Short mmCIF file of C-alpha atoms and ligand atoms in Angstrom, two decimals:
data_model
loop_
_atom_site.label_atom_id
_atom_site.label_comp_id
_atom_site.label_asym_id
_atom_site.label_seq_id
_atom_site.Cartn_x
_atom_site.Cartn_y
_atom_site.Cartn_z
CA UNK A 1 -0.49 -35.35 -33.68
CA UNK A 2 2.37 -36.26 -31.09
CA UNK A 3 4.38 -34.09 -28.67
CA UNK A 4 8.30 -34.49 -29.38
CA UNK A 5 11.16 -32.28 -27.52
CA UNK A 6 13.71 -30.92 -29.68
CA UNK A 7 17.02 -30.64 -28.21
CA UNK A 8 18.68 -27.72 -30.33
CA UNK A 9 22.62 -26.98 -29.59
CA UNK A 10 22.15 -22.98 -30.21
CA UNK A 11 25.17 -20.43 -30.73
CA UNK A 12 24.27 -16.73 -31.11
CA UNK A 13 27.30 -14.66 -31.84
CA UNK A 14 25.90 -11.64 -31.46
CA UNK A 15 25.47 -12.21 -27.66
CA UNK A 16 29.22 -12.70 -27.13
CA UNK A 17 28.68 -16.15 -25.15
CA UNK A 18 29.88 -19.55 -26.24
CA UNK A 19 27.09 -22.61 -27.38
CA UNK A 20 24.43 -23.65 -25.46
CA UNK A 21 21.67 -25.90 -25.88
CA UNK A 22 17.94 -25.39 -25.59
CA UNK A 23 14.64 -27.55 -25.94
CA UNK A 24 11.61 -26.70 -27.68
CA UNK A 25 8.13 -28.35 -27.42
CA UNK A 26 6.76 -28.80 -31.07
CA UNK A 27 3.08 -31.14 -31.75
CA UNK A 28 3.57 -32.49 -35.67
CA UNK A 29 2.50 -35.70 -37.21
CA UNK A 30 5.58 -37.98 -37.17
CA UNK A 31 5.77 -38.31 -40.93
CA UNK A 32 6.45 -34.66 -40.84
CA UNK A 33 10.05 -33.36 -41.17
CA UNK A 34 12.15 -32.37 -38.11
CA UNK A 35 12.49 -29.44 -40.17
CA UNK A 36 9.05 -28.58 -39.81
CA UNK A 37 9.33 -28.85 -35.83
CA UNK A 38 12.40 -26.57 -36.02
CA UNK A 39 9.94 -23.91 -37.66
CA UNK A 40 6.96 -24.47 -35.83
CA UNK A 41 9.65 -24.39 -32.49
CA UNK A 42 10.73 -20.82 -34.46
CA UNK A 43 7.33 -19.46 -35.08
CA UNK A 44 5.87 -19.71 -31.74
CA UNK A 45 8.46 -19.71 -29.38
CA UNK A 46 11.36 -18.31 -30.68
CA UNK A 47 12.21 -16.28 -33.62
CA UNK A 48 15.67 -15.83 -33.40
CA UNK A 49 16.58 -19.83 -34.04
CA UNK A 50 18.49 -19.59 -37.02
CA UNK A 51 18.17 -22.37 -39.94
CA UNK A 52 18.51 -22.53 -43.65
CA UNK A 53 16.17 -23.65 -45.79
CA UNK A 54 14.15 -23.62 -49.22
CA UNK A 55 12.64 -26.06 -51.08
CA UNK A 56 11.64 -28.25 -48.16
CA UNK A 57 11.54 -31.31 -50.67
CA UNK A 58 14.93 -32.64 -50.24
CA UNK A 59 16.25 -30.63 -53.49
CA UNK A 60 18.30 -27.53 -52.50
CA UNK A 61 20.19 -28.62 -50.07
CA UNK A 62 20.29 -26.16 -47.74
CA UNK A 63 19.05 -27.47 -44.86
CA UNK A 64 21.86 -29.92 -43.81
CA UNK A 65 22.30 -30.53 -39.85
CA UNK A 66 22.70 -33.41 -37.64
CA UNK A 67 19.93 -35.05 -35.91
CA UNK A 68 20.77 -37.49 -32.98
CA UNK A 69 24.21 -37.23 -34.13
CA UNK A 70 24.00 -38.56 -38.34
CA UNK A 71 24.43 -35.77 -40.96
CA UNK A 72 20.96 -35.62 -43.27
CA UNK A 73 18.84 -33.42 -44.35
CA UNK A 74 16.14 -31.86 -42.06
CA UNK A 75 13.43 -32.19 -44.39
CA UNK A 76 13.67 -35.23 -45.56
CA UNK A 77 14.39 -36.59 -41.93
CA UNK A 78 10.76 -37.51 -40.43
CA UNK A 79 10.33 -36.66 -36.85
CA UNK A 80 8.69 -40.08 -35.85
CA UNK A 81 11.53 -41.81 -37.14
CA UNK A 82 13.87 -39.26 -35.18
CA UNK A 83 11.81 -39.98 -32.21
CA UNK A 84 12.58 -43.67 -32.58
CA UNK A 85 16.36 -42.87 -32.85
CA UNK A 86 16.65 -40.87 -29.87
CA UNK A 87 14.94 -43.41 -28.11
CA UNK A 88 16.88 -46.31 -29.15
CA UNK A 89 20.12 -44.23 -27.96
CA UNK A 90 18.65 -43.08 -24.97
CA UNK A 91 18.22 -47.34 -23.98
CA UNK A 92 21.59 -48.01 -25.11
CA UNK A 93 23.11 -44.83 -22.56
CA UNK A 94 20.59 -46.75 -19.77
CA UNK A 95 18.35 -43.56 -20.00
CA UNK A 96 14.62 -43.28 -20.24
CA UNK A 97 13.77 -44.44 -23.20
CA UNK A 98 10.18 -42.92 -23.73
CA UNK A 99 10.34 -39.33 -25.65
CA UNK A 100 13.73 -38.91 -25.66
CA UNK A 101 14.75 -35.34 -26.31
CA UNK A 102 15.87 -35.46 -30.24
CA UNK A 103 19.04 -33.97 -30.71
CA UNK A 104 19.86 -31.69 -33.42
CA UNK A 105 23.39 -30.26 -34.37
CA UNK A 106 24.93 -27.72 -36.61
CA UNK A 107 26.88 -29.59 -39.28
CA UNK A 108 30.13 -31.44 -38.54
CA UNK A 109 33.51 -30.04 -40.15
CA UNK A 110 32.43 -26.45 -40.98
CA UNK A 111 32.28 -23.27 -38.79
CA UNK A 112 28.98 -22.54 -36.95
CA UNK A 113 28.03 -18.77 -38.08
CA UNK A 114 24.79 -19.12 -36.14
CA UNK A 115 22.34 -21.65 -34.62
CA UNK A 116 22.58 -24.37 -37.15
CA UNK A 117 23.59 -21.76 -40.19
CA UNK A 118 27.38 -23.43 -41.04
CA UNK A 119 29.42 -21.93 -43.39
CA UNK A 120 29.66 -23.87 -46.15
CA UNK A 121 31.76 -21.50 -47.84
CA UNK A 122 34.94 -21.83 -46.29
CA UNK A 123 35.10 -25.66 -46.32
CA UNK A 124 32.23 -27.23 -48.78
CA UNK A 125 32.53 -24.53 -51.55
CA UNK A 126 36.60 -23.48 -52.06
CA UNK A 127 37.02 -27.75 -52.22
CA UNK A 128 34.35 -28.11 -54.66
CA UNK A 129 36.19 -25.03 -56.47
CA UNK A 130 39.57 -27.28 -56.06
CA UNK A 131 38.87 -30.09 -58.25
CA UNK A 132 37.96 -27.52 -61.21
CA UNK A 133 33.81 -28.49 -61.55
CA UNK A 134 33.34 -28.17 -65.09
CA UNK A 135 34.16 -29.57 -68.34
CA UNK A 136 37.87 -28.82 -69.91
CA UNK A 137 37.16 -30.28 -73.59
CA UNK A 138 40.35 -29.75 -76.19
CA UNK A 139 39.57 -28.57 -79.71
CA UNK A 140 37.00 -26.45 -81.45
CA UNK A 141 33.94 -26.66 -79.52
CA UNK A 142 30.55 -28.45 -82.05
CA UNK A 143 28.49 -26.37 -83.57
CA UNK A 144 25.63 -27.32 -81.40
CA UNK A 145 25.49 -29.64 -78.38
CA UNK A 146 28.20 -32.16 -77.79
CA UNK A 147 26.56 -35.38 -78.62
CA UNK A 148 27.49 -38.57 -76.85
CA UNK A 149 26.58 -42.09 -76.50
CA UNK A 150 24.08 -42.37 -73.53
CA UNK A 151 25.75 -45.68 -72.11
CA UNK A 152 29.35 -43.88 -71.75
CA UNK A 153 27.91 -41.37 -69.10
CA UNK A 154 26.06 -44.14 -67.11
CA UNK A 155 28.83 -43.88 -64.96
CA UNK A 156 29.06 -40.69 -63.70
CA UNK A 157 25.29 -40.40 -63.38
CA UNK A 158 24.95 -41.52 -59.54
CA UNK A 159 27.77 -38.17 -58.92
CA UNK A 160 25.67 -36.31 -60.79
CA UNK A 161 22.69 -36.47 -58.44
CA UNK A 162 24.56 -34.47 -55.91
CA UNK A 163 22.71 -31.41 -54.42
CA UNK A 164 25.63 -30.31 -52.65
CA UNK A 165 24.48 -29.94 -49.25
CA UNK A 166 27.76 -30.72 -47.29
CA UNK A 167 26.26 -33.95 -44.81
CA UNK A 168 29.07 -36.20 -46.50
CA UNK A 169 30.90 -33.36 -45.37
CA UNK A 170 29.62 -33.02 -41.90
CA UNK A 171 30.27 -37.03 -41.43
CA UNK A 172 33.67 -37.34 -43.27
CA UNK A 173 36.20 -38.73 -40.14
CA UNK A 174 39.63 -38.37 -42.45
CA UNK A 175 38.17 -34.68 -42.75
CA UNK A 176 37.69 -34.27 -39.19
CA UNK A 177 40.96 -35.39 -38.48
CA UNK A 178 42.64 -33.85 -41.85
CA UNK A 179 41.03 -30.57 -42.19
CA UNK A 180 42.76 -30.02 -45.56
CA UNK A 181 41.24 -33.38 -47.06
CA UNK A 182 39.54 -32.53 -50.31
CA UNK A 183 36.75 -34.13 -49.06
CA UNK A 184 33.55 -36.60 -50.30
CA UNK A 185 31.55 -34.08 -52.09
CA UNK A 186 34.64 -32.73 -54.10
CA UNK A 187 35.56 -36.05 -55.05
CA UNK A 188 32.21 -37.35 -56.11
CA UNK A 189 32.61 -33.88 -58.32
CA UNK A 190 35.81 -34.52 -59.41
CA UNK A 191 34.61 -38.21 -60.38
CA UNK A 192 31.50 -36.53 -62.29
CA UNK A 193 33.90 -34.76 -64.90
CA UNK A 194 36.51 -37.85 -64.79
CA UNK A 195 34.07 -40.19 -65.79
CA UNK A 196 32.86 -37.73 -68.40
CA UNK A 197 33.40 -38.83 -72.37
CA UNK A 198 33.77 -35.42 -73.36
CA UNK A 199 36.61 -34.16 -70.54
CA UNK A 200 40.28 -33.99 -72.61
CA UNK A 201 42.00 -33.55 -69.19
CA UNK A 202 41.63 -37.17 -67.26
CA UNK A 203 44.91 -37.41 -66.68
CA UNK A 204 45.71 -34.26 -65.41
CA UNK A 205 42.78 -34.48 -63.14
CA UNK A 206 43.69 -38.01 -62.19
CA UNK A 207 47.38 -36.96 -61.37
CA UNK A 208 46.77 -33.38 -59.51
CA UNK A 209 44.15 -35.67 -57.11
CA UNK A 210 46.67 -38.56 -56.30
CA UNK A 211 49.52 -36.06 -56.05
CA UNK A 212 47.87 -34.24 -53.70
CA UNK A 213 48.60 -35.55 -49.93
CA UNK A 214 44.90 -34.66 -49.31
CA UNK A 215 43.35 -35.97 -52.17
CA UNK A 216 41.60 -39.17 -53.03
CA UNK A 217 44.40 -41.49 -50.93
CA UNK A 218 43.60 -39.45 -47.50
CA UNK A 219 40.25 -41.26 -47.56
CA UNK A 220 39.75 -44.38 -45.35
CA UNK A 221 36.71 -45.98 -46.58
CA UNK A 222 34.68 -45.40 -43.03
CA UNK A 223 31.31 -45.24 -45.18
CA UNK A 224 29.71 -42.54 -43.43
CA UNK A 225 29.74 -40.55 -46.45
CA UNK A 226 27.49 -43.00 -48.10
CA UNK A 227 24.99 -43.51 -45.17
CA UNK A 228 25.13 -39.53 -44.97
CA UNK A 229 24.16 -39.07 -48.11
CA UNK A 230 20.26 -38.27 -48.92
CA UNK A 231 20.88 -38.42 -52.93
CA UNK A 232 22.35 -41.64 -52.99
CA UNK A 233 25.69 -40.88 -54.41
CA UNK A 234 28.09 -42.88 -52.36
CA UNK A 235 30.65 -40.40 -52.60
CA UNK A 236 33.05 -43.05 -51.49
CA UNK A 237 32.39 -45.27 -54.28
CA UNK A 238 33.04 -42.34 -56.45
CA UNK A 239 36.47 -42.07 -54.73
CA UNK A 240 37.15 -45.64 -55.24
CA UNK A 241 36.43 -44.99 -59.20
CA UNK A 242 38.90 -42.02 -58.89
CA UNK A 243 41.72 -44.63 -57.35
CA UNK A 244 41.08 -47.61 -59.95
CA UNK A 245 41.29 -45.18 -62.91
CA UNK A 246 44.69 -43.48 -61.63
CA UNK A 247 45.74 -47.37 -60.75
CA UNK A 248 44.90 -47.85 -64.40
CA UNK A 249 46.49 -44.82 -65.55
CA UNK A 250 49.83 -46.06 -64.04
CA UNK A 251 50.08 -42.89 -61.69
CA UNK A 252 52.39 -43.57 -58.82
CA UNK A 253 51.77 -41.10 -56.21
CA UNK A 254 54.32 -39.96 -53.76
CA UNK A 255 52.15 -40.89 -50.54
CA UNK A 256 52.59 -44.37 -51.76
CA UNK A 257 48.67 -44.59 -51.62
CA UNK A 258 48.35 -46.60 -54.61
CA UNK A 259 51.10 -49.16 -53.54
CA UNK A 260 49.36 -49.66 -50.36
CA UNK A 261 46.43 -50.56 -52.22
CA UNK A 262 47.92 -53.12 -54.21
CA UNK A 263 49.80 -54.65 -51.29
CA UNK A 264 46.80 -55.20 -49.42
CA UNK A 265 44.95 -56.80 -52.06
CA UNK A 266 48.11 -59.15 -52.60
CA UNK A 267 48.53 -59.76 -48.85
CA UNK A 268 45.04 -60.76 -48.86
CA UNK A 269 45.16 -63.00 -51.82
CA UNK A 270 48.20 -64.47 -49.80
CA UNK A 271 47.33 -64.70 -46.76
CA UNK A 272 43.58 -64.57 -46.19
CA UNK A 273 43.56 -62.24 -44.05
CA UNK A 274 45.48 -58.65 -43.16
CA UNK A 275 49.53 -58.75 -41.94
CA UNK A 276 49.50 -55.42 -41.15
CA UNK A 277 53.57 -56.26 -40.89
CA UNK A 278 53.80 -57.24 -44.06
CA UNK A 279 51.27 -53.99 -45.32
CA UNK A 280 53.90 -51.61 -44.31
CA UNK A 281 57.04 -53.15 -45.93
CA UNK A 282 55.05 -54.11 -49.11
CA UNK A 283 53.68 -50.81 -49.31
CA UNK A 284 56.83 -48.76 -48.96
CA UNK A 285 59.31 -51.31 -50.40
CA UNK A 286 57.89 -54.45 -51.89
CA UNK A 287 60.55 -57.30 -52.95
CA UNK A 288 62.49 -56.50 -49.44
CA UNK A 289 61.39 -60.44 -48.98
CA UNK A 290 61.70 -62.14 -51.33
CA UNK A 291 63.93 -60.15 -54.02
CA UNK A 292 66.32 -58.21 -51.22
CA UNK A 293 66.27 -56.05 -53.46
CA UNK A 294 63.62 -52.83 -52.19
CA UNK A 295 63.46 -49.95 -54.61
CA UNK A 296 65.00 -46.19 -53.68
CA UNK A 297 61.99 -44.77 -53.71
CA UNK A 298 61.09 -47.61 -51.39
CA UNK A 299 63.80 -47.04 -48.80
CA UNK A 300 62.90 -43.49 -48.72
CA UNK A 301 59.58 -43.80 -47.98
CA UNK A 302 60.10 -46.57 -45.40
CA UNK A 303 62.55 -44.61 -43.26
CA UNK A 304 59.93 -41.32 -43.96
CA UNK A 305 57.20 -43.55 -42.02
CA UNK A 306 58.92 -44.83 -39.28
CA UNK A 307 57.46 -43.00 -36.75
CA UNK A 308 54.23 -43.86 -38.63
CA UNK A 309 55.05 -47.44 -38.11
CA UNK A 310 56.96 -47.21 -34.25
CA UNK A 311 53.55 -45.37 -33.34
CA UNK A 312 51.55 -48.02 -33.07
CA UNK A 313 53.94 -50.12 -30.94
CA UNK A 314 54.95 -47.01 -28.46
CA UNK A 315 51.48 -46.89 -27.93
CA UNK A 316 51.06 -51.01 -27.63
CA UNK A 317 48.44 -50.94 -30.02
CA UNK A 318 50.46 -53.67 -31.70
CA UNK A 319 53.00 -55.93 -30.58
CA UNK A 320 56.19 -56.57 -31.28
CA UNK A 321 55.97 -60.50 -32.55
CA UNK A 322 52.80 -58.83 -34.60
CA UNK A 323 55.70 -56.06 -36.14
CA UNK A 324 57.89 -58.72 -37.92
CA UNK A 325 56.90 -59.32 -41.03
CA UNK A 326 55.91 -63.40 -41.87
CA UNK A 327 54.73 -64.13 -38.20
CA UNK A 328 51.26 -64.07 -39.33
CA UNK A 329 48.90 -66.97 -38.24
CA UNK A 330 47.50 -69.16 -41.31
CA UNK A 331 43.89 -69.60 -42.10
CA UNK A 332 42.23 -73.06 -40.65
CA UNK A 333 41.24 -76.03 -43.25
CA UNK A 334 40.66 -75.06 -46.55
CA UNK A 335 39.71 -71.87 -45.60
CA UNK A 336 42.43 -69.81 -47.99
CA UNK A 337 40.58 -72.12 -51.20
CA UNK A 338 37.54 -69.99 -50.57
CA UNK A 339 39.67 -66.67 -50.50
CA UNK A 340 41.46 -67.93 -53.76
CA UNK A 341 37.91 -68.21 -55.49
CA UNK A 342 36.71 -65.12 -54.91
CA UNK A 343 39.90 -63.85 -56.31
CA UNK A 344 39.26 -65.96 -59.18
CA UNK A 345 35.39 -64.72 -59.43
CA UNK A 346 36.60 -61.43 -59.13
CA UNK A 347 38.99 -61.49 -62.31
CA UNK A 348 36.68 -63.31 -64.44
CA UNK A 349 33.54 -60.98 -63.75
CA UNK A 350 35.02 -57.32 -63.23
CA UNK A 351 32.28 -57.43 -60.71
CA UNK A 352 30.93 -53.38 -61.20
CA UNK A 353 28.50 -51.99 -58.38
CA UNK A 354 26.62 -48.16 -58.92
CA UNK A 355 23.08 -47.23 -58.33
CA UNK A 356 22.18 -48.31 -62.22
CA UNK A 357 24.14 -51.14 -62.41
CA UNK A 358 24.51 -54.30 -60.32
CA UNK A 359 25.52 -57.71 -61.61
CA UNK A 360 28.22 -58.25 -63.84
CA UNK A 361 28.79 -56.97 -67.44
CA UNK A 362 27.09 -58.04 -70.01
CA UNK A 363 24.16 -58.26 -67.28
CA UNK A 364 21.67 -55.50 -68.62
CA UNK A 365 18.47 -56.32 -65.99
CA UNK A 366 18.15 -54.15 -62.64
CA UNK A 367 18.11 -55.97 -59.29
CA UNK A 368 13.84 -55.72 -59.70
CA UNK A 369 14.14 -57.40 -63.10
CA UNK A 370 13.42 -55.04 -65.08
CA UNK A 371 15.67 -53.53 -67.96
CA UNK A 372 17.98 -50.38 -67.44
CA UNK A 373 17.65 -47.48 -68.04
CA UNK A 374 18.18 -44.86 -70.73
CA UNK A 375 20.38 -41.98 -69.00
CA UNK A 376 19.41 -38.34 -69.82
CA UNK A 377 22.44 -36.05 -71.21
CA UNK A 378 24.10 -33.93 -68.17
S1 SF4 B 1 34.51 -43.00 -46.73
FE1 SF4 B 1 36.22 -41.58 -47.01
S2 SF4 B 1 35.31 -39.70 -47.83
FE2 SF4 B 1 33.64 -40.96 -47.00
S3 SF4 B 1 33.35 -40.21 -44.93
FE3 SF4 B 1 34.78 -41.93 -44.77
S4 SF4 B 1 36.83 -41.03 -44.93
FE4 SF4 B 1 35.36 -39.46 -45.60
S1 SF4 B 2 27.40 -36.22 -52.13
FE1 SF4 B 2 25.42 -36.44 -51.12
S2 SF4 B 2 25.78 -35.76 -49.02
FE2 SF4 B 2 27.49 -35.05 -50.23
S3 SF4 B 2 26.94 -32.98 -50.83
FE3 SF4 B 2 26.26 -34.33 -52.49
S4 SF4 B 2 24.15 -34.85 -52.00
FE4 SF4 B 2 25.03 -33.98 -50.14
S1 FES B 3 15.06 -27.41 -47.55
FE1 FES B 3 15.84 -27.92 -49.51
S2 FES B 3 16.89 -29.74 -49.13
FE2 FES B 3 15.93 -29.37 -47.24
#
């Protein structure tokens, strides 16, 4: 048994004051859960800490909070391990580093209705609700099951392991700073019936999601979604899918999120590295260099984002010789050969990454060697 303090930030609404935060003296074996020293800190010292939980087995997902400031789950979030966090952070602030007081948080991006009770309803829920969660097939339904090929839903089987509860959510920074973005979970939902054989409605999906200002372009790949997550499914990567099939599809969406995509993967293969100068004219108007000859569509959108682009410069985060577009420095020695081959690579091997697949196609074995899996119907 060790001693650990639990540093709970607290919020009682019935009391009519504002958050505070308390500590609590718990004794648990560190491969216990901080979840368990949250209800030992409950039954014997106070009852009226409020958290949500059930299964204690990292299946319902109820009890999602932040300890030492990263979204998780509280039961599947040992307290040793906590204890080693809190420490580390403590050294890096230049505080003592010995039994630092673990911190623990209501969930990011979601009302606090009491102690660490969020609710999910108002920001998880009505999103997950938004990208329609279930399966629109055309035609007469079978007379049984719907019976499909178990390789074609390998894909969507890492979304499917989603137990909805909300710590991509609670970590998501376009969310924090885009309330209305649809958000990880959603997407990795919306991805789950995209990716499905048996949906008739992919392109409708795909469209409403890129149309949307919110939707799967608001994201900016910060991966705290996937080191959120405690069911593994990289809700980014499930974004990503979302983009390269509406790339595929030929969907041009009106934030210009897919042109910006392609314009930094061509800058890159240019250049080596990012001219952000070049990112904004190729993204709103490519050809403006070499063709003089930009598109409407891309002479609207480029005098729509000028203060997007003066921005940065008002606020010197850029400078002006760094603005003009074909300034940017070169890459040293044969440097750009290197970037050109992993282009190359790239082409040739439709490189594919999920949690049942690594390697390139044609590749059947896992990363341990041994063959994949069969995937269970879902
Ligand atoms: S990667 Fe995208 S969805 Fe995930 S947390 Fe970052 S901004 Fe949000
Ligand atoms: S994607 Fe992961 S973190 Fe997000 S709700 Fe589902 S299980 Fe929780
Ligand atoms: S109590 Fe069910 S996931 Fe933690």
């Amino acid at each position: 048994m060790a001693e650990y303090t639990i540093k709970v930030r607290r919020f009682q609404p019935e009391s009519g004051e504002g958050p505070y935060w308390e500590e609590f003296n718990v004794d648990l074996e560190p491969s216990l859960a901080v979840l368990d020293g949250l209800l030992q800190a409950k039954d014997n010292e106070d009852g009226s800490l409020a958290v949500r939980c059930s299964c204690r087995a990292a299946i319902c997902g109820s009890c999602g909070m932040k300890i030492n400031g990263q979204s998780g789950l509280g039961c599947k979030t040992q307290i040793g391990e906590a204890q080693e966090l809190a420490n580390k952070k403590a050294s890096v602030a230049g505080e003592q580093v010995e039994n630092a007081p673990i911190v623990i948080e209501p969930m990011g991006n979601m009302p606090v209705i009491k102690d660490l009770i969020t609710d999910m309803e108002s920001t998880h829920w009505t999103k997950i609700r938004r990208v329609t969660p279930w399966l629109l097939p055309h035609g007469e339904p079978p007379e049984r099951e719907y019976v499909v090929e178990p390789e074609s839903m390998i894909d969507i089987t890492q979304s499917m392991a989603c137990i909805q509860c909300g710590a991509c959510v609670s970590s998501c920074l376009s969310m924090e700073a885009d309330p209305e973005f649809i958000g990880p979970a959603a997407l990795a939902k919306a991805y789950r019936f995209v990716g499905d054989p048996r949906d008739a409605e992919t392109t409708e999906r795909l469209h409403d999601l890129a149309d949307d200002p919110h939707g799967i372009y608001d994201c900016t790949h910060c991966f705290s979604c996937i080191d959120a997550c405690p069911k593994g499914v990289a809700p980014m990567d499930q974004i990503m899918r979302l983009r390269r099939k509406a790339g595929e599809e030929g969907i041009e969406d009106p934030n210009a999120g897919h042109a910006h995509e392609v314009a930094f993967v061509k800058i890159i293969e240019k250049k080596g590295t990012l001219d952000e100068a070049m990112l904004v004219q190729e993204s709103y108007a490519p050809g403006i260099k070499g063709k003089l000859k930009p598109s409407k569509r891309g002479i609207r959108e480029t005098i729509k984002s000028l203060p997007t682009i003066l921005r940065p410069l008002r606020k010197r985060k850029v400078k002006l010789r760094q603005a003009i577009p074909g300034t940017h420095h070169k890459l040293p020695g044969n440097a750009m050969d290197e970037v050109k081959a992993i282009y190359a690579h790239a082409e040739e091997h439709k490189e594919e990454l999920n949690l049942y697949i690594r390697g390139e196609e044609g590749d059947d074995a896992q990363p341990d060697g041994t063959a994949a899996e069969e995937v269970p119907n879902g």
